[in-house]
Each structure stands twice: as structure tokens, then as C-alpha cells.
Amino acid sequence: MMTLIETLAERLDTAARTATATPQLTEPLGVEDAYAVQARSMALRYARGERRVGIKMGMTSRAKMAQMGIEDMLWGRLTDAMLVEDGGTIDFPAFVHPRVEPEIAFLLGAPLGENVTAMAARAALVGVAPALEIIDSRYENFKFSLTDVIADNSSSSAFVTGAWADPGTDLSNLGLILGFDGQVRQVGSTASILGDPIRSLVAAARLAARAGEPLQAGDVVMAGGATAAEPLVPGQHVRLEVQNLGRVEFRVSSG
């Protein structure tokens, strides 16, 4: 008989694959079980030929963590099918409630284990880049709990990275501007990502290793949103500019 974990994983996989909203999970899941659902749903994607290429971090704001009553960040898996070319176009009907967050992306040149220092994590990098993550909750009416989000691959659905820059770039307080169709929508700083995005990379190494999926050379790590997420609508052009790193952009299909 199919277990509850498998049943929920298939349900969320179908919702993501068909861009069809699904009700909240009414089953009382703990965080560990929610990650088990996430892992199982991603295994279904891998079985269809997708390949894990890294991970994304969530809840990387101390204030947000306190507000939600949690003590650690969230994370999800990234696959090659989620990668959108810089300057490319995303298919709006392929999403349920798409939103975009400005982020910093890391590219690893060496593996990272569970217990690493910020210095060691930085030394393992071969590039950093401005990045945009398209998050998409698959739940009806955009209503969900913390464990609902985790089970739903922490809302990860697509990501775009700009040109890779010098990994030695100081990321602790870089200004950034997120614009839609040439109009400024969000202004922020990389400092909002745990005070320094490199701390998010350290946390990513710890969480991935504990899940039995340690970060490897070639992996991409998305550090987490630097501002509030903005909803997307058909026909938009989205552009992020990050001080000292450059820009990254994509378009949303007209429908």
C-alpha cells in the first residue's frame, strides 16, 4: 500500500508538473516528514530524467525566522529543468502562483561537507552571480503552512543566473535593484541575507550533508531572497542589477 509520504509526494509532483493548484496538506506533518515528502517528489522528477544541479535556501532573514517561530533555514532542490537562460523567457501557464525574488548564486568548484567555515566555503567557490528565483506555491488560494512549503520543494520552480563573477567579491552589503518593465519594484541589499550571503552557503552545506546529499563541485546554491517576493504577470520583463556583480534578466510569456 502506498505510504502517506508517497501519496503526498505524488500529489505535489502532479500539481507542479501540470501547474494545477492543490489543497493544503491536511495531514499533520512534522518538519522531518515534510522533507521526506520533498525528497520523494524530487525522486519522481529524477526518474523522468531531471538531474539535481544544486539547492536553494529559504527563510534566510533572521526577522522572518523569528516571525515564523523557526530556528533554521529552509532548503529545496534545484534541477537542470528549472534553469532558465539569462535573458530567456519563462512560460507563464507553467506556473500556479509565480513570484520572483532577487538573490545571489554561488557556483562550487569543490565539494563542501557538513561542518565548514565561511572561509572554507568561500575558498570552494569558482563564481558568484546575481540571480533571480521564480518561486511558485502549488497550493490553492496561496494558503500554506511551514511544512506545506517544505513538502512543496520550498516553493522552488525556476532560477536564472547572470554572468559568473570573481568569487572573492565581498557580498556582505551590495546594493540591488529589481525592476519590472524598466520601473523599480524593489531596492535592497545583500546584507538582508543573513547579514552576508556566504553564511547562507555555509548553512546550505550543513543541511545538504545532513540529508545525505552533500554539495559537490559544479553545484549551484541560491542564497535566498534579498527582498520580498514580487508576483509575476504575463508579458513582463524582469531585470535585477547588483552592485559590483552586474545584471540578470528574463521575460514572462504573454500567456
GROMACS .gro file of C-alpha atoms in nm:
model
  255
    1MET     CA    1   0.000   0.000   0.000
    2MET     CA    2   0.127   0.344  -0.086
    3THR     CA    3   0.250   0.529   0.221
    4LEU     CA    4   0.129   0.876   0.318
    5ILE     CA    5   0.469   1.019   0.221
    6GLU     CA    6   0.442   0.866  -0.126
    7THR     CA    7   0.082   0.977  -0.168
    8LEU     CA    8   0.160   1.338  -0.080
    9ALA     CA    9   0.474   1.336  -0.295
   10GLU     CA   10   0.280   1.220  -0.600
   11ARG     CA   11   0.010   1.478  -0.534
   12LEU     CA   12   0.258   1.765  -0.516
   13ASP     CA   13   0.454   1.634  -0.814
   14THR     CA   14   0.137   1.627  -1.022
   15ALA     CA   15   0.045   1.980  -0.910
   16ALA     CA   16   0.388   2.113  -1.012
   17ARG     CA   17   0.401   1.915  -1.338
   18THR     CA   18   0.055   2.019  -1.452
   19ALA     CA   19   0.053   2.370  -1.296
   20THR     CA   20  -0.267   2.283  -1.112
   21ALA     CA   21  -0.335   2.418  -0.764
   22THR     CA   22  -0.383   2.161  -0.489
   23PRO     CA   23  -0.543   2.197  -0.142
   24GLN     CA   24  -0.324   2.243   0.164
   25LEU     CA   25  -0.193   1.927   0.324
   26THR     CA   26  -0.443   1.848   0.596
   27GLU     CA   27  -0.227   1.568   0.733
   28PRO     CA   28  -0.028   1.676   1.044
   29LEU     CA   29   0.328   1.663   0.913
   30GLY     CA   30   0.640   1.740   1.113
   31VAL     CA   31   0.940   1.906   0.950
   32GLU     CA   32   1.124   1.574   0.903
   33ASP     CA   33   0.824   1.417   0.729
   34ALA     CA   34   0.779   1.727   0.513
   35TYR     CA   35   1.137   1.694   0.389
   36ALA     CA   36   1.069   1.326   0.324
   37VAL     CA   37   0.777   1.426   0.101
   38GLN     CA   38   1.003   1.675  -0.077
   39ALA     CA   39   1.274   1.413  -0.133
   40ARG     CA   40   1.023   1.162  -0.267
   41SER     CA   41   0.860   1.412  -0.502
   42MET     CA   42   1.201   1.510  -0.637
   43ALA     CA   43   1.286   1.142  -0.687
   44LEU     CA   44   0.989   1.126  -0.925
   45ARG     CA   45   1.143   1.410  -1.125
   46TYR     CA   46   1.480   1.239  -1.135
   47ALA     CA   47   1.311   0.923  -1.260
   48ARG     CA   48   1.175   1.127  -1.552
   49GLY     CA   49   1.527   1.239  -1.642
   50GLU     CA   50   1.579   1.560  -1.445
   51ARG     CA   51   1.917   1.599  -1.274
   52ARG     CA   52   1.984   1.776  -0.946
   53VAL     CA   53   2.220   2.069  -1.005
   54GLY     CA   54   2.216   2.237  -0.665
   55ILE     CA   55   1.993   2.366  -0.388
   56LYS     CA   56   1.803   2.679  -0.293
   57MET     CA   57   1.782   2.834   0.051
   58GLY     CA   58   1.474   2.991   0.206
   59MET     CA   59   1.389   3.180   0.524
   60THR     CA   60   1.729   3.349   0.517
   61SER     CA   61   1.603   3.656   0.702
   62ARG     CA   62   1.654   3.647   1.080
   63ALA     CA   63   1.343   3.860   1.127
   64LYS     CA   64   1.135   3.623   0.913
   65MET     CA   65   1.265   3.320   1.101
   66ALA     CA   66   1.166   3.479   1.431
   67GLN     CA   67   0.826   3.572   1.291
   68MET     CA   68   0.764   3.214   1.178
   69GLY     CA   69   0.898   3.067   1.503
   70ILE     CA   70   1.168   2.858   1.338
   71GLU     CA   71   1.534   2.820   1.425
   72ASP     CA   72   1.678   2.711   1.093
   73MET     CA   73   1.653   2.794   0.726
   74LEU     CA   74   1.454   2.601   0.468
   75TRP     CA   75   1.600   2.442   0.161
   76GLY     CA   76   1.492   2.274  -0.161
   77ARG     CA   77   1.643   2.105  -0.463
   78LEU     CA   78   1.727   2.262  -0.800
   79THR     CA   79   1.726   2.060  -1.122
   80ASP     CA   80   1.852   2.124  -1.472
   81ALA     CA   81   1.491   2.155  -1.591
   82MET     CA   82   1.445   2.458  -1.362
   83LEU     CA   83   1.734   2.655  -1.513
   84VAL     CA   84   1.630   2.946  -1.737
   85GLU     CA   85   1.889   3.112  -1.960
   86ASP     CA   86   1.980   3.469  -1.872
   87GLY     CA   87   1.764   3.684  -2.097
   88GLY     CA   88   1.532   3.392  -2.168
   89THR     CA   89   1.156   3.357  -2.132
   90ILE     CA   90   0.952   3.162  -1.881
   91ASP     CA   91   0.619   3.009  -1.982
   92PHE     CA   92   0.357   3.175  -1.760
   93PRO     CA   93   0.099   2.892  -1.791
   94ALA     CA   94   0.359   2.650  -1.649
   95PHE     CA   95   0.319   2.809  -1.304
   96VAL     CA   96   0.039   2.839  -1.047
   97HIS     CA   97   0.129   3.147  -0.838
   98PRO     CA   98   0.468   3.262  -0.978
   99ARG     CA   99   0.669   3.519  -0.789
  100VAL     CA  100   1.028   3.635  -0.824
  101GLU     CA  101   1.300   3.707  -0.567
  102PRO     CA  102   1.637   3.878  -0.619
  103GLU     CA  103   1.921   3.658  -0.496
  104ILE     CA  104   2.290   3.576  -0.508
  105ALA     CA  105   2.400   3.247  -0.666
  106PHE     CA  106   2.715   3.053  -0.582
  107LEU     CA  107   2.898   2.811  -0.813
  108LEU     CA  108   3.108   2.547  -0.640
  109GLY     CA  109   3.443   2.427  -0.770
  110ALA     CA  110   3.494   2.174  -0.490
  111PRO     CA  111   3.274   1.968  -0.257
  112LEU     CA  112   3.159   2.111   0.076
  113GLY     CA  113   3.098   1.893   0.380
  114GLU     CA  114   2.870   1.943   0.677
  115ASN     CA  115   3.099   2.146   0.902
  116VAL     CA  116   3.265   2.425   0.707
  117THR     CA  117   3.371   2.775   0.795
  118ALA     CA  118   3.282   3.081   0.591
  119MET     CA  119   3.646   3.096   0.480
  120ALA     CA  120   3.642   2.735   0.361
  121ALA     CA  121   3.310   2.785   0.184
  122ARG     CA  122   3.444   3.090   0.003
  123ALA     CA  123   3.759   2.902  -0.098
  124ALA     CA  124   3.546   2.632  -0.264
  125LEU     CA  125   3.378   2.882  -0.497
  126VAL     CA  126   3.461   2.939  -0.862
  127GLY     CA  127   3.199   3.208  -0.915
  128VAL     CA  128   2.924   3.426  -0.771
  129ALA     CA  129   2.645   3.586  -0.971
  130PRO     CA  130   2.332   3.800  -0.950
  131ALA     CA  131   2.035   3.565  -0.970
  132LEU     CA  132   1.657   3.552  -0.983
  133GLU     CA  133   1.448   3.271  -0.838
  134ILE     CA  134   1.095   3.209  -0.957
  135ILE     CA  135   0.909   3.062  -0.662
  136ASP     CA  136   0.569   2.903  -0.704
  137SER     CA  137   0.349   2.769  -0.429
  138ARG     CA  138   0.128   2.498  -0.573
  139TYR     CA  139  -0.140   2.538  -0.305
  140GLU     CA  140  -0.491   2.669  -0.366
  141ASN     CA  141  -0.555   3.035  -0.278
  142PHE     CA  142  -0.186   3.076  -0.191
  143LYS     CA  143  -0.255   2.934   0.158
  144PHE     CA  144   0.000   2.705   0.322
  145SER     CA  145   0.182   2.618   0.643
  146LEU     CA  146   0.556   2.597   0.700
  147THR     CA  147   0.557   2.219   0.646
  148ASP     CA  148   0.338   2.259   0.337
  149VAL     CA  149   0.610   2.481   0.190
  150ILE     CA  150   0.889   2.236   0.272
  151ALA     CA  151   0.700   1.944   0.119
  152ASP     CA  152   0.645   2.155  -0.197
  153ASN     CA  153   1.022   2.175  -0.256
  154SER     CA  154   1.029   2.501  -0.060
  155SER     CA  155   0.833   2.660  -0.348
  156SER     CA  156   1.128   2.634  -0.587
  157SER     CA  157   1.030   2.622  -0.953
  158ALA     CA  158   1.286   2.803  -1.173
  159PHE     CA  159   1.602   3.012  -1.148
  160VAL     CA  160   1.814   3.241  -1.363
  161THR     CA  161   2.179   3.328  -1.303
  162GLY     CA  162   2.378   3.612  -1.452
  163ALA     CA  163   2.743   3.600  -1.560
  164TRP     CA  164   2.972   3.441  -1.301
  165ALA     CA  165   3.195   3.696  -1.127
  166ASP     CA  166   3.505   3.680  -0.909
  167PRO     CA  167   3.429   3.451  -0.612
  168GLY     CA  168   3.637   3.677  -0.391
  169THR     CA  169   3.387   3.963  -0.430
  170ASP     CA  170   3.271   4.098  -0.095
  171LEU     CA  171   2.900   4.018  -0.086
  172SER     CA  172   2.823   4.147   0.262
  173ASN     CA  173   2.645   4.470   0.163
  174LEU     CA  174   2.587   4.514  -0.207
  175GLY     CA  175   2.301   4.732  -0.325
  176LEU     CA  176   2.049   4.581  -0.563
  177ILE     CA  177   1.757   4.699  -0.773
  178LEU     CA  178   1.477   4.476  -0.901
  179GLY     CA  179   1.285   4.626  -1.189
  180PHE     CA  180   0.979   4.530  -1.393
  181ASP     CA  181   0.947   4.678  -1.743
  182GLY     CA  182   1.203   4.945  -1.659
  183GLN     CA  183   1.029   5.052  -1.338
  184VAL     CA  184   1.192   4.998  -0.998
  185ARG     CA  185   0.995   4.748  -0.790
  186GLN     CA  186   1.233   4.662  -0.504
  187VAL     CA  187   1.552   4.818  -0.368
  188GLY     CA  188   1.760   4.623  -0.117
  189SER     CA  189   2.094   4.490  -0.005
  190THR     CA  190   2.262   4.152   0.006
  191ALA     CA  191   2.308   4.219   0.379
  192SER     CA  192   1.946   4.111   0.425
  193ILE     CA  193   2.057   3.754   0.350
  194LEU     CA  194   2.178   3.655   0.699
  195GLY     CA  195   2.397   3.965   0.714
  196ASP     CA  196   2.621   3.813   0.445
  197PRO     CA  197   2.514   3.561   0.177
  198ILE     CA  198   2.822   3.347   0.248
  199ARG     CA  199   2.651   3.243   0.572
  200SER     CA  200   2.370   3.101   0.364
  201LEU     CA  201   2.623   2.891   0.172
  202VAL     CA  202   2.764   2.756   0.500
  203ALA     CA  203   2.412   2.663   0.609
  204ALA     CA  204   2.341   2.503   0.271
  205ALA     CA  205   2.646   2.280   0.308
  206ARG     CA  206   2.530   2.169   0.653
  207LEU     CA  207   2.170   2.099   0.554
  208ALA     CA  208   2.254   1.919   0.231
  209ALA     CA  209   2.512   1.697   0.400
  210ARG     CA  210   2.271   1.603   0.680
  211ALA     CA  211   2.020   1.499   0.415
  212GLY     CA  212   2.278   1.269   0.257
  213GLU     CA  213   2.324   1.494  -0.047
  214PRO     CA  214   2.647   1.686   0.024
  215LEU     CA  215   2.726   1.976  -0.207
  216GLN     CA  216   2.954   1.881  -0.497
  217ALA     CA  217   3.174   2.063  -0.746
  218GLY     CA  218   2.952   2.216  -1.012
  219ASP     CA  219   2.656   2.266  -0.779
  220VAL     CA  220   2.470   2.596  -0.776
  221VAL     CA  221   2.345   2.733  -0.445
  222MET     CA  222   2.082   3.005  -0.440
  223ALA     CA  223   2.137   3.208  -0.123
  224GLY     CA  224   1.778   3.319  -0.055
  225GLY     CA  225   1.566   3.625  -0.127
  226ALA     CA  226   1.718   3.966  -0.061
  227THR     CA  227   1.379   4.141  -0.072
  228ALA     CA  228   1.014   4.045  -0.058
  229ALA     CA  229   0.897   3.832  -0.349
  230GLU     CA  230   0.705   4.008  -0.626
  231PRO     CA  231   0.418   3.846  -0.819
  232LEU     CA  232   0.462   3.791  -1.191
  233VAL     CA  233   0.210   3.857  -1.467
  234PRO     CA  234   0.219   3.773  -1.840
  235GLY     CA  235   0.431   3.989  -2.066
  236GLN     CA  236   0.667   4.133  -1.802
  237HIS     CA  237   1.038   4.195  -1.839
  238VAL     CA  238   1.224   4.139  -1.510
  239ARG     CA  239   1.574   4.272  -1.450
  240LEU     CA  240   1.800   4.264  -1.145
  241GLU     CA  241   2.109   4.481  -1.105
  242VAL     CA  242   2.352   4.407  -0.823
  243GLN     CA  243   2.636   4.640  -0.728
  244ASN     CA  244   2.978   4.507  -0.839
  245LEU     CA  245   2.822   4.191  -0.987
  246GLY     CA  246   2.618   4.305  -1.286
  247ARG     CA  247   2.270   4.216  -1.401
  248VAL     CA  248   2.041   3.923  -1.481
  249GLU     CA  249   1.705   3.926  -1.656
  250PHE     CA  250   1.421   3.726  -1.808
  251ARG     CA  251   1.083   3.774  -1.969
  252VAL     CA  252   0.745   3.626  -1.887
  253SER     CA  253   0.548   3.486  -2.179
  254SER     CA  254   0.236   3.676  -2.280
  255GLY     CA  255   0.014   3.386  -2.181
   0.00000   0.00000   0.00000
